[in-house]
CSV table of C-alpha atoms in Angstrom, one decimal:
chain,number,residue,atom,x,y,z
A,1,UNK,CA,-30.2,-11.4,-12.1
A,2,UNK,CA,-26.5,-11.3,-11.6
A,3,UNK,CA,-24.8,-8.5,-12.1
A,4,UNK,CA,-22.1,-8.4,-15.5
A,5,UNK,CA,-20.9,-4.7,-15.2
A,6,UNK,CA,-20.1,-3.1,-12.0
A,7,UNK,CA,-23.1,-1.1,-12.2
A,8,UNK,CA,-24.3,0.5,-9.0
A,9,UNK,CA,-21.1,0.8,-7.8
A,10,UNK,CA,-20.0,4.2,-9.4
A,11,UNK,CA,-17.7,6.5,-7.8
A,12,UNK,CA,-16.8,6.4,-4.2
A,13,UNK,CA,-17.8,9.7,-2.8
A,14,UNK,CA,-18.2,8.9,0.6
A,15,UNK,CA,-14.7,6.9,2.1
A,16,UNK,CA,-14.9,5.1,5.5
A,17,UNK,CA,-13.7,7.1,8.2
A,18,UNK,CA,-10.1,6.6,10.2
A,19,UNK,CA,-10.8,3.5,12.3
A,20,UNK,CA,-11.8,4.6,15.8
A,21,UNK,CA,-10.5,3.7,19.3
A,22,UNK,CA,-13.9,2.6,21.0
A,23,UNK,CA,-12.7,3.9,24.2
A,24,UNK,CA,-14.2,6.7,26.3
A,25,UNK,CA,-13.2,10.2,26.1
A,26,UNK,CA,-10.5,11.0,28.8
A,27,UNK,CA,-11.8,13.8,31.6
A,28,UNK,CA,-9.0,16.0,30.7
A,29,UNK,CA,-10.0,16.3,26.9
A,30,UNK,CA,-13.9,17.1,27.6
A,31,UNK,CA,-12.6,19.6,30.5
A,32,UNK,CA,-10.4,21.7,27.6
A,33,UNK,CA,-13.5,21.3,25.2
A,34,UNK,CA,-15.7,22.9,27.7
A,35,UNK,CA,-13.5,25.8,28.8
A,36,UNK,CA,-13.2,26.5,25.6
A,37,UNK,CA,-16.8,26.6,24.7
A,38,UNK,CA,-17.7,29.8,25.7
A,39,UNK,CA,-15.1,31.6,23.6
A,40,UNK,CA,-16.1,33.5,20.2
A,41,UNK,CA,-13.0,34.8,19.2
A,42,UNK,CA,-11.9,34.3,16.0
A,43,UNK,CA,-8.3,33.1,15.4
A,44,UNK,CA,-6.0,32.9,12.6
A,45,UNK,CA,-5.8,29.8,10.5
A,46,UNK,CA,-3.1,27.6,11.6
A,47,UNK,CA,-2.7,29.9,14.6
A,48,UNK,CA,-5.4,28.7,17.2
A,49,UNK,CA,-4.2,29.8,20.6
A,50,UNK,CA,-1.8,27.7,21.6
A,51,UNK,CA,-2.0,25.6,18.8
A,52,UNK,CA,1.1,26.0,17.3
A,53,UNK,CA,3.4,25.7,20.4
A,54,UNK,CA,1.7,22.6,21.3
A,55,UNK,CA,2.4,21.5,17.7
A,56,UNK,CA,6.1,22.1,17.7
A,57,UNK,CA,6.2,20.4,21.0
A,58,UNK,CA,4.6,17.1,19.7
A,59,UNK,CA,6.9,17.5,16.6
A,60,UNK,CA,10.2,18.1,18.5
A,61,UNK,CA,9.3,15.2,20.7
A,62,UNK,CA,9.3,12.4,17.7
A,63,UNK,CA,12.9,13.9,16.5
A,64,UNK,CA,11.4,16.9,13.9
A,65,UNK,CA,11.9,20.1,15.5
A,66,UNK,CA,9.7,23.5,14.2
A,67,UNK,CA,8.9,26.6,15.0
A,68,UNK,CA,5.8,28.1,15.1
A,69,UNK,CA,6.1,29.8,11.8
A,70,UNK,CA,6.9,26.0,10.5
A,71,UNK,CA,4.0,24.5,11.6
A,72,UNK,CA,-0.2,25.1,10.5
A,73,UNK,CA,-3.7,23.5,11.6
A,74,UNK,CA,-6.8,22.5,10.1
A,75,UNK,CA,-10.2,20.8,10.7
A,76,UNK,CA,-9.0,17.1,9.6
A,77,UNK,CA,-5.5,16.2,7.3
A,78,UNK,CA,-8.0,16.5,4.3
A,79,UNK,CA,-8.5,19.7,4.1
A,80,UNK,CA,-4.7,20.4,4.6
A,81,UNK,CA,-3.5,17.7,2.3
A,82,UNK,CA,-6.1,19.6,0.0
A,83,UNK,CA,-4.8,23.1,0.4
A,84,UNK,CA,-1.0,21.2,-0.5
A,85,UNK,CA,-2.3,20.5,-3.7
A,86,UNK,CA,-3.5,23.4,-4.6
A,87,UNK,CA,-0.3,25.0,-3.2
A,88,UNK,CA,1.5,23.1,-5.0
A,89,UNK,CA,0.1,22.4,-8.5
A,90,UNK,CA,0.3,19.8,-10.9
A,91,UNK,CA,-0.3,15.7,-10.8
A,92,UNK,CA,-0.1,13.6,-8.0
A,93,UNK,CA,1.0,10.2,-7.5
A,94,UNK,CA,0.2,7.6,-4.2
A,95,UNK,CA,0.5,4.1,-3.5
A,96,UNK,CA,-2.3,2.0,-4.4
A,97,UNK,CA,-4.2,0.9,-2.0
A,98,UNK,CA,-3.9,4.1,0.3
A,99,UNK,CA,-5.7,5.8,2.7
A,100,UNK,CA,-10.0,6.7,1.6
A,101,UNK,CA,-9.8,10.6,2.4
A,102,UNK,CA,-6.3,10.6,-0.2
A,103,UNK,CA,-7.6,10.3,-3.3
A,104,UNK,CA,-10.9,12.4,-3.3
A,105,UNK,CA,-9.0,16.2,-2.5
A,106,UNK,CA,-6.9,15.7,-5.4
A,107,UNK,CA,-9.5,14.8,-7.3
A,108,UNK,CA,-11.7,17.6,-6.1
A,109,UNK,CA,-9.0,20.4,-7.5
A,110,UNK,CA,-9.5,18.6,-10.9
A,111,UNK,CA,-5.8,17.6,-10.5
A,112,UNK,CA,-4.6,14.0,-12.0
A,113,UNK,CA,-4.0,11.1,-9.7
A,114,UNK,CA,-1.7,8.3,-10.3
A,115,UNK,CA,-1.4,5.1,-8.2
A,116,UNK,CA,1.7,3.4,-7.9
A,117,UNK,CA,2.3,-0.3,-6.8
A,118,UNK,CA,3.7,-1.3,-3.5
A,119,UNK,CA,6.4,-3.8,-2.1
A,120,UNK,CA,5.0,-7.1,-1.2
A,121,UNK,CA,6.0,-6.8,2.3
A,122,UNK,CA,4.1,-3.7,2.9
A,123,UNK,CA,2.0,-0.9,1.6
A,124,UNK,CA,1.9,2.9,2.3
A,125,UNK,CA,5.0,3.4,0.3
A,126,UNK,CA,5.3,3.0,-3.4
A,127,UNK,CA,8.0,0.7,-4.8
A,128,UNK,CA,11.0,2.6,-5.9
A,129,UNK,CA,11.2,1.6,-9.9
A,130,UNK,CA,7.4,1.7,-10.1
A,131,UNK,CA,7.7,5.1,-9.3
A,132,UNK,CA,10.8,6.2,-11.1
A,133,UNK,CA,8.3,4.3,-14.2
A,134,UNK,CA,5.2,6.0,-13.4
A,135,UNK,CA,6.6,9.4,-13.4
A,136,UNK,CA,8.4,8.7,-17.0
A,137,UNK,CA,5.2,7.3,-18.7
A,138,UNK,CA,3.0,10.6,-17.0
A,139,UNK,CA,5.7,13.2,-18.5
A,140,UNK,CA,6.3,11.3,-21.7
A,141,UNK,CA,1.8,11.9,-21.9
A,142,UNK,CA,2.4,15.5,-21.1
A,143,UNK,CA,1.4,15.4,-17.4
A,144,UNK,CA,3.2,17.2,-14.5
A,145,UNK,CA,4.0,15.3,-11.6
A,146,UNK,CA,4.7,17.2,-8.4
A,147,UNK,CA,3.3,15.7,-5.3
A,148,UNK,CA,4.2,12.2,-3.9
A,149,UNK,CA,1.5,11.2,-0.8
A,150,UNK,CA,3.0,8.3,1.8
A,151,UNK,CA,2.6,7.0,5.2
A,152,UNK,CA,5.3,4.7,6.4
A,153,UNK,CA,2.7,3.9,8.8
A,154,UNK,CA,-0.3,2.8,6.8
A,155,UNK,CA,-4.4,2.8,6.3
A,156,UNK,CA,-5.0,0.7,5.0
A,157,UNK,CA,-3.0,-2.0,5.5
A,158,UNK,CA,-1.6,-1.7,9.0
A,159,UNK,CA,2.3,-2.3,7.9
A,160,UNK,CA,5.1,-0.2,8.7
A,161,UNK,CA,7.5,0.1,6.0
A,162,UNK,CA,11.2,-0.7,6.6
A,163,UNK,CA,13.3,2.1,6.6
A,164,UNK,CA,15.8,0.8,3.6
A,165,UNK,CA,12.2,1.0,1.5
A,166,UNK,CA,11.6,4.0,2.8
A,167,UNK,CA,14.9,5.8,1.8
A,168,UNK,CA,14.9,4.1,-1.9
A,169,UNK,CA,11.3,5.6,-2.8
A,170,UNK,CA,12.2,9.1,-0.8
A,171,UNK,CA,15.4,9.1,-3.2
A,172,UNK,CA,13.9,8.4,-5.9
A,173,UNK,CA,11.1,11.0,-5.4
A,174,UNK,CA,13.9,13.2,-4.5
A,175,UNK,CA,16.0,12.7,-7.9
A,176,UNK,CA,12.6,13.7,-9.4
A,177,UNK,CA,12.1,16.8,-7.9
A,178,UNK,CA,9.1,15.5,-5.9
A,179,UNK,CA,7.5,17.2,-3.1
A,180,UNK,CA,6.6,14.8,-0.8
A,181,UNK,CA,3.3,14.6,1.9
A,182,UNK,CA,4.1,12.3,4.5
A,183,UNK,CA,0.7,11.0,6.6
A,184,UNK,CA,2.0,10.2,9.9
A,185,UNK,CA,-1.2,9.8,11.6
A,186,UNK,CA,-0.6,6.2,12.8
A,187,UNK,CA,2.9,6.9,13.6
A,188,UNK,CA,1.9,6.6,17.6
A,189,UNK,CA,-0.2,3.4,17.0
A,190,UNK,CA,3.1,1.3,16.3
A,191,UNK,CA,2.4,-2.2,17.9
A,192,UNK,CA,5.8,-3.4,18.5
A,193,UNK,CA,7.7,0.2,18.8
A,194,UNK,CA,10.8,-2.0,20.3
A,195,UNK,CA,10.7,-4.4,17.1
A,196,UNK,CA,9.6,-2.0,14.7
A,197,UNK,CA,11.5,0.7,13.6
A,198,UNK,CA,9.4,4.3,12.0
A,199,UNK,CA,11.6,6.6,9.8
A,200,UNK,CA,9.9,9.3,8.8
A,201,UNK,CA,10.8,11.0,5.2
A,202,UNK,CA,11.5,14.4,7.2
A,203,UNK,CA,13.6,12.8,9.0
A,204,UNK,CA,15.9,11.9,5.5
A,205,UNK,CA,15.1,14.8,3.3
A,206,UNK,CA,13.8,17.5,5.4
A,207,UNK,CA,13.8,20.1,2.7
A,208,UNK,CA,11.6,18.3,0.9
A,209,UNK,CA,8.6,17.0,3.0
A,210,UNK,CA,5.8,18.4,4.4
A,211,UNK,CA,4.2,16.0,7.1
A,212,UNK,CA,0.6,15.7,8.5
A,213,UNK,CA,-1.0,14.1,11.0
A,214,UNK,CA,-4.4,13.6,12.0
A,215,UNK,CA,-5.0,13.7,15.4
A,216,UNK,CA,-7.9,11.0,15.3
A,217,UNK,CA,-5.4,8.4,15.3
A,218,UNK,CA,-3.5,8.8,18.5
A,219,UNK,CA,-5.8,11.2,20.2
A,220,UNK,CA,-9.5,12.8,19.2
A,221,UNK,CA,-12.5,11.4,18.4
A,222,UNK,CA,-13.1,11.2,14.9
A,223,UNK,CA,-15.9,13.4,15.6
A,224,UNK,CA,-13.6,16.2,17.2
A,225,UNK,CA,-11.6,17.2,13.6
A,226,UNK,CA,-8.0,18.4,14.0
A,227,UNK,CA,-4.9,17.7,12.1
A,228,UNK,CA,-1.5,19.4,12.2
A,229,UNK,CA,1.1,20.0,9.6
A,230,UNK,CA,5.0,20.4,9.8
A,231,UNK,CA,6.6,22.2,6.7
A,232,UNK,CA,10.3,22.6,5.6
A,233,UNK,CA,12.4,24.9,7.3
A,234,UNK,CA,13.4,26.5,3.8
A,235,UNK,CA,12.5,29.5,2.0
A,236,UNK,CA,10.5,27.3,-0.1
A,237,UNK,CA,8.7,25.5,2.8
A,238,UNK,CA,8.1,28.7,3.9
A,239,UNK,CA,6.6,29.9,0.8
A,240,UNK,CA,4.8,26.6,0.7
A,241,UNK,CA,2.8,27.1,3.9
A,242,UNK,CA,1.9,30.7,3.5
A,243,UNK,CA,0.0,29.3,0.1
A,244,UNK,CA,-1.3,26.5,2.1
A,245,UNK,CA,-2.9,29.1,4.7
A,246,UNK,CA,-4.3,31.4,1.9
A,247,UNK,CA,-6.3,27.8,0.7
A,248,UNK,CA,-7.5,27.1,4.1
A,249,UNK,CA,-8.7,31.2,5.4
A,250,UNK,CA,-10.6,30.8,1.3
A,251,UNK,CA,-12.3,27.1,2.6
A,252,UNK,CA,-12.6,28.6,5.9
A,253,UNK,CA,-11.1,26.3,7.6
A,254,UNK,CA,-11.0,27.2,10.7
A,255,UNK,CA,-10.8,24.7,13.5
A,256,UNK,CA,-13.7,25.3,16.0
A,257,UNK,CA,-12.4,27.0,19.5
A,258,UNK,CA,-13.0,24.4,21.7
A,259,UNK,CA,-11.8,21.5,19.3
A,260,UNK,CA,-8.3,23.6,19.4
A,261,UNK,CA,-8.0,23.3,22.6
A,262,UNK,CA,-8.8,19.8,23.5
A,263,UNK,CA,-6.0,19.0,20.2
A,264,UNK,CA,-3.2,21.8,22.1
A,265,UNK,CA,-4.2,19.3,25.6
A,266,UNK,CA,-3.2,16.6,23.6
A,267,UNK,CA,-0.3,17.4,21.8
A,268,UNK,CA,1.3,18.7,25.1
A,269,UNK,CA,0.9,15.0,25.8
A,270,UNK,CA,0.2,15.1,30.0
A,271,UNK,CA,0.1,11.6,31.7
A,272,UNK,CA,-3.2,11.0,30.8
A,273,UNK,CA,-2.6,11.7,27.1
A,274,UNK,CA,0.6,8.9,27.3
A,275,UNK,CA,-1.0,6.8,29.4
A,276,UNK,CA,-4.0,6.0,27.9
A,277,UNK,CA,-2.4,5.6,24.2
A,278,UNK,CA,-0.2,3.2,25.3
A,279,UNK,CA,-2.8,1.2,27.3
A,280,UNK,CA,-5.7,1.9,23.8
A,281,UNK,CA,-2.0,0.8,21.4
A,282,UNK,CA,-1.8,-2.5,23.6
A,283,UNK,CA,-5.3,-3.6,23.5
A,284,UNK,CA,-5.7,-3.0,19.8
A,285,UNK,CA,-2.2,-5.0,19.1
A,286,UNK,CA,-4.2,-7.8,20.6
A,287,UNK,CA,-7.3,-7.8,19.1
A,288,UNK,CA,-5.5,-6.9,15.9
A,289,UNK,CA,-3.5,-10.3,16.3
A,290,UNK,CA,-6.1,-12.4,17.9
A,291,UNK,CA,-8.2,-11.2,14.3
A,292,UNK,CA,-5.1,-11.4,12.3
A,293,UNK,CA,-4.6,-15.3,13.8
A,294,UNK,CA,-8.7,-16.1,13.1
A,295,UNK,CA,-8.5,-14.6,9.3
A,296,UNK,CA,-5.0,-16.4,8.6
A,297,UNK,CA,-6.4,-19.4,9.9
A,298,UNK,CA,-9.4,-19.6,7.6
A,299,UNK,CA,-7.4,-19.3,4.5
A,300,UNK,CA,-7.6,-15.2,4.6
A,301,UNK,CA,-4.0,-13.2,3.2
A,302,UNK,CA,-3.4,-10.5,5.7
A,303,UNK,CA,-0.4,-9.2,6.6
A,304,UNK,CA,0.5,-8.9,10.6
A,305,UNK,CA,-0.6,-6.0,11.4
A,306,UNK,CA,2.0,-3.9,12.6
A,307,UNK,CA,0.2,-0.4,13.3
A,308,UNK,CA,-3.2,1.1,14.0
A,309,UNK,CA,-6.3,-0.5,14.9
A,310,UNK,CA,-7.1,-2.6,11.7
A,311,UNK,CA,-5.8,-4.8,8.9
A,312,UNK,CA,-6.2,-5.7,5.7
A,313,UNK,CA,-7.5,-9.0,4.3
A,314,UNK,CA,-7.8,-10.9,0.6
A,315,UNK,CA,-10.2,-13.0,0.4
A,316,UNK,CA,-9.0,-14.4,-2.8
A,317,UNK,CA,-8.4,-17.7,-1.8
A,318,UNK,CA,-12.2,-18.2,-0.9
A,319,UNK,CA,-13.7,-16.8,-3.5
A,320,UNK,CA,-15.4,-19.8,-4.9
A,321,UNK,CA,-18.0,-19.8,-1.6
A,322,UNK,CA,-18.2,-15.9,-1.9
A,323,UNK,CA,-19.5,-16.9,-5.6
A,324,UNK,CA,-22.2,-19.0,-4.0
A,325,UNK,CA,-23.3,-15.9,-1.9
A,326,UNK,CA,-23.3,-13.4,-5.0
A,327,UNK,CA,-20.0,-12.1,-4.2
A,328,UNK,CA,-17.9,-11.5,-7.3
A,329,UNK,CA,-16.2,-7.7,-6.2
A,330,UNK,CA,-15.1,-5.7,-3.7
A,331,UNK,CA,-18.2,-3.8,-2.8
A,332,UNK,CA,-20.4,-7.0,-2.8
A,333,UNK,CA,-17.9,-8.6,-0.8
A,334,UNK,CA,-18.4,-5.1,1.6
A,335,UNK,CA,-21.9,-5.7,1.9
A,336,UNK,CA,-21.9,-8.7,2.7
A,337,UNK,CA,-19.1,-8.8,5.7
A,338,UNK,CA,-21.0,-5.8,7.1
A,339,UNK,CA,-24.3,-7.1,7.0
A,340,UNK,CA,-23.3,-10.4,8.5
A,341,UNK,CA,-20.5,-8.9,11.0
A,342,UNK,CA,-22.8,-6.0,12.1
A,343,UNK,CA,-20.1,-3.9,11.8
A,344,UNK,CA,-18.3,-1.1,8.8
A,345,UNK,CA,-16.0,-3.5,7.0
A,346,UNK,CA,-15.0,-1.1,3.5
A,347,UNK,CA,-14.1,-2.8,0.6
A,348,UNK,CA,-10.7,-2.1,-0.5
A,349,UNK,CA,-12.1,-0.1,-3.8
A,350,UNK,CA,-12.5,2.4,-0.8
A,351,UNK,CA,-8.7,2.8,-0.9
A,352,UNK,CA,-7.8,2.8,-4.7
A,353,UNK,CA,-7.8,-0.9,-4.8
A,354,UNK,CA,-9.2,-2.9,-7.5
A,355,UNK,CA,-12.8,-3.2,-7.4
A,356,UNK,CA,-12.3,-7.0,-9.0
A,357,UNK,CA,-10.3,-7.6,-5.9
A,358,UNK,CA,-11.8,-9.3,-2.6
A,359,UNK,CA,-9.7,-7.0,-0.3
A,360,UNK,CA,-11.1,-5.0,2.8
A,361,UNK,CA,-10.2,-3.3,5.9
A,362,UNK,CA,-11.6,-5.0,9.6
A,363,UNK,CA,-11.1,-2.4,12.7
A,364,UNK,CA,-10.7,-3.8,15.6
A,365,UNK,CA,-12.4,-0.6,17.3
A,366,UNK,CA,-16.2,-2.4,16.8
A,367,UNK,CA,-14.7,-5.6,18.7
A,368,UNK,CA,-14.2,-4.0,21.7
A,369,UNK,CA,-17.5,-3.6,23.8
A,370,UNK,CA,-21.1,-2.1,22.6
A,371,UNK,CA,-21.4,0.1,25.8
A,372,UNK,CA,-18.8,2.6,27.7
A,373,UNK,CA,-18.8,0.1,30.4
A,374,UNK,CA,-17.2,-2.7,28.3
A,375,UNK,CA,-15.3,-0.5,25.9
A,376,UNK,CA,-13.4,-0.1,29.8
A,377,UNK,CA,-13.6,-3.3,30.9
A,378,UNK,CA,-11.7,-4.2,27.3
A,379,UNK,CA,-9.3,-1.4,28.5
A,380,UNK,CA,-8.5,-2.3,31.4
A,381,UNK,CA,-8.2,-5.7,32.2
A,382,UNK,CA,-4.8,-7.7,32.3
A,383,UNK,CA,-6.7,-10.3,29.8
A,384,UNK,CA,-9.0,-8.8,27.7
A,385,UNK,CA,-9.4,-11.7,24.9
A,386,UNK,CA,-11.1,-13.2,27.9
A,387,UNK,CA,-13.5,-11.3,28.8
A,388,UNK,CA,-17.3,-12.3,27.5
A,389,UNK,CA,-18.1,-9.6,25.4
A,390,UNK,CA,-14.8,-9.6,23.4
A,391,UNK,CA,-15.2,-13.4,22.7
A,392,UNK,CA,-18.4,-12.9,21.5
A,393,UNK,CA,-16.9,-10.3,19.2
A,394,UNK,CA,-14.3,-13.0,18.2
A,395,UNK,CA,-16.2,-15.9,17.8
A,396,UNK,CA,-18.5,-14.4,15.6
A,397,UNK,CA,-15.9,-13.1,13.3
A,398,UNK,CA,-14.3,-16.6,13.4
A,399,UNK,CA,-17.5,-18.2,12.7
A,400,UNK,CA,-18.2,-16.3,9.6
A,401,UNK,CA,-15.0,-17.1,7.9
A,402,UNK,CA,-15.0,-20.8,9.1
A,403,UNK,CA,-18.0,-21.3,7.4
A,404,UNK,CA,-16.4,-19.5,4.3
A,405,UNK,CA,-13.1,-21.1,4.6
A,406,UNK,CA,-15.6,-25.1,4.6
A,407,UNK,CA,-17.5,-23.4,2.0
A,408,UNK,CA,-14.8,-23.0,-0.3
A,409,UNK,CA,-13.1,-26.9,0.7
A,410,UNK,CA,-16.4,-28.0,-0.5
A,411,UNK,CA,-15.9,-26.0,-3.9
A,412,UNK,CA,-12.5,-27.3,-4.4
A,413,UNK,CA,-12.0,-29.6,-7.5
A,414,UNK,CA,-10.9,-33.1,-6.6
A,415,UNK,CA,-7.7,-33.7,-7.2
């Protein structure tokens, strides 16, 4: 029997994960890993040996400098977007849809979360006068807003959001007395860095924003958990990250030895580091257009995908052949994509969206090869749409939603 409630579906306690590169691991991170390995020491939180100069080195780099008493560390951005919380107190808003791991520490704090609508032309940054309006209704029902969450560069969509955006929401936050949490983990996974321009909010109202990045998206596996965090050079930011430490020594979050040392060998960014991001950021911009170009073309809305390694589609406009399949929501529509793509593809209720909605997010990490040996051929060659396995790959994906997109013609009304 069809389903009338969403029964089943229930909370989402388990988000997807960051989308992964699909590329080997590079020599020179498994040689830090392993030297580290036979270490026991136990190191401060947020002051793994040289964690925190590698840090202010990565930061200084992209046009934020720190020092080390500026900067902290932590086994994944969750847990440190989770100690900010509890720093900081009170509600907390975010743009809807927005990254899976988001939503879930706030709510484990048993602090109030408030989504906010974005622009059309991207997501990862609410729209200014829905969030000068959703912080009046929240204060006028007695709530305490405190926190804004953001990423310019976005999960899930993939946009980058144009710096005139950027500055009207970070203003408005501002004239609010917001604190603001800037998510820069896909800030190195721009596709089109010469087209594209990245403002960070530190980079407008540096007093006021505390930025986090996870180093899964331009460096570790997602196995390997690292994330680093830049605070205000103010009394206040001071303040703010001595709270954030006393969170993470009571979680014990400690980020293993050997995991700290592979993340300070990244962050100091050698040529193998540079080299192979910008070789794993051009093969992903391809795959992400070559998928963007076979969803589009099937009657999908996606927005180009200007960062990362994924996008976001609506299947809205073919929702009439999802209907002959059982698909009526976004976790149906999840189960079904995966089972017939053999491959994660989250519904977008995974990100805050509406469960009624037939969003997701496709990674184009999956499309690259099912061994190490064509994961590298996808690397390296000079055509990689070409090669057998990534066709494959493609063909199938394009095959699914053809067959969707005829579907759907045949369920149109004549006119």
């Amino acid at each position: 029997m069809r389903r009338t409630e969403p029964e089943g579906h229930g909370t989402v306690r388990h988000g997807p994960s960051l989308p992964g590169q699909g590329l080997p691991l590079l020599p020179g991170l498994s040689t830090a890993l392993a030297q580290a390995g036979g270490h026991d020491g136990a190191e401060p939180t947020g002051g793994v040996r040289g964690l925190p100069g590698a840090t202010c080195g990565y930061f200084e780099r992209r046009g934020l400098p720190a020092r080390p008493d500026e900067v902290a560390a932590a086994p994944g951005a969750a847990s440190l977007l989770l100690a900010v919380t509890a720093a900081l107190g009170g509600d907390v808003l975010v743009p809807r849809p927005c990254a899976a791991w988001w939503v879930p520490q706030v709510r484990a704090l048993g602090r109030a979360v408030f989504p906010v609508a974005t622009p059309a032309e991207c997501g990862g940054v609410p729209d200014s006068y829905a969030l000068l309006e959703t912080v009046r209704r929240i204060r006028a029902e007695g709530g305490d807003p405190r926190l804004l969450v953001l990423a310019v560069a976005d999960d899930p969509t993939a946009t980058v959001a144009p710096p005139e955006l950027v500055h009207e929401t970070v203003e408005a936050a501002a004239g609010e007395g917001l604190h603001l949490v800037s998510d820069e983990t896909w800030r190195d996974t721009v596709h089109q860095s010469r087209d594209t321009v990245l403002l960070s909010p530190a980079e407008m109202l540096p007093e006021r924003v505390t930025v986090v990045t996870d180093l899964a998206g331009p460096f570790l596996p997602a196995g390997w958990p690292a994330a680093v965090a830049r605070f205000p050079a103010t009394a206040d930011g001071a303040g703010l990250r001595a709270r954030v430490l006393d969170v993470l020594t009571a979680l014990g979050a400690h980020i293993a030895d050997p995991v700290a040392a592979a993340a300070a060998y990244a962050l100091d960014e050698p040529p193998e580091i540079t080299q192979r991001l910008r070789a794993s950021v051009a093969l992903h911009t391809r795959v992400a257009d070559a998928v963007h170009r076979t969803v589009v073309s099937a009657g999908v809305l996606a927005r180009p995908p200007q960062a990362g390694r994924h996008l976001y589609a609506d299947l809205e406009p073919l929702r009439p052949a999802l209907g002959a399949h059982d698909v009526a929501d976004a976790q149906e529509l999840e189960d079904f994509l995966t089972a017939r793509l053999g491959m994660p593809v989250p519904g977008g209720h995974r990100f805050g969206d509406d469960l009624a909605a037939l969003r997701v997010r496709l990674s184009t990490g999956p499309l690259l090869g099912t061994t190490a040996e064509e994961r590298i051929q996808s690397l390296l060659s000079p055509a990689p749409l070409e090669l057998p396995h990534l066709q494959r790959a493609l063909n199938l994906l394009g095959s699914v939603f053809d067959d969707l997109c005829d579907d759907a013609q045949r369920w149109e009304p004549p006119r």
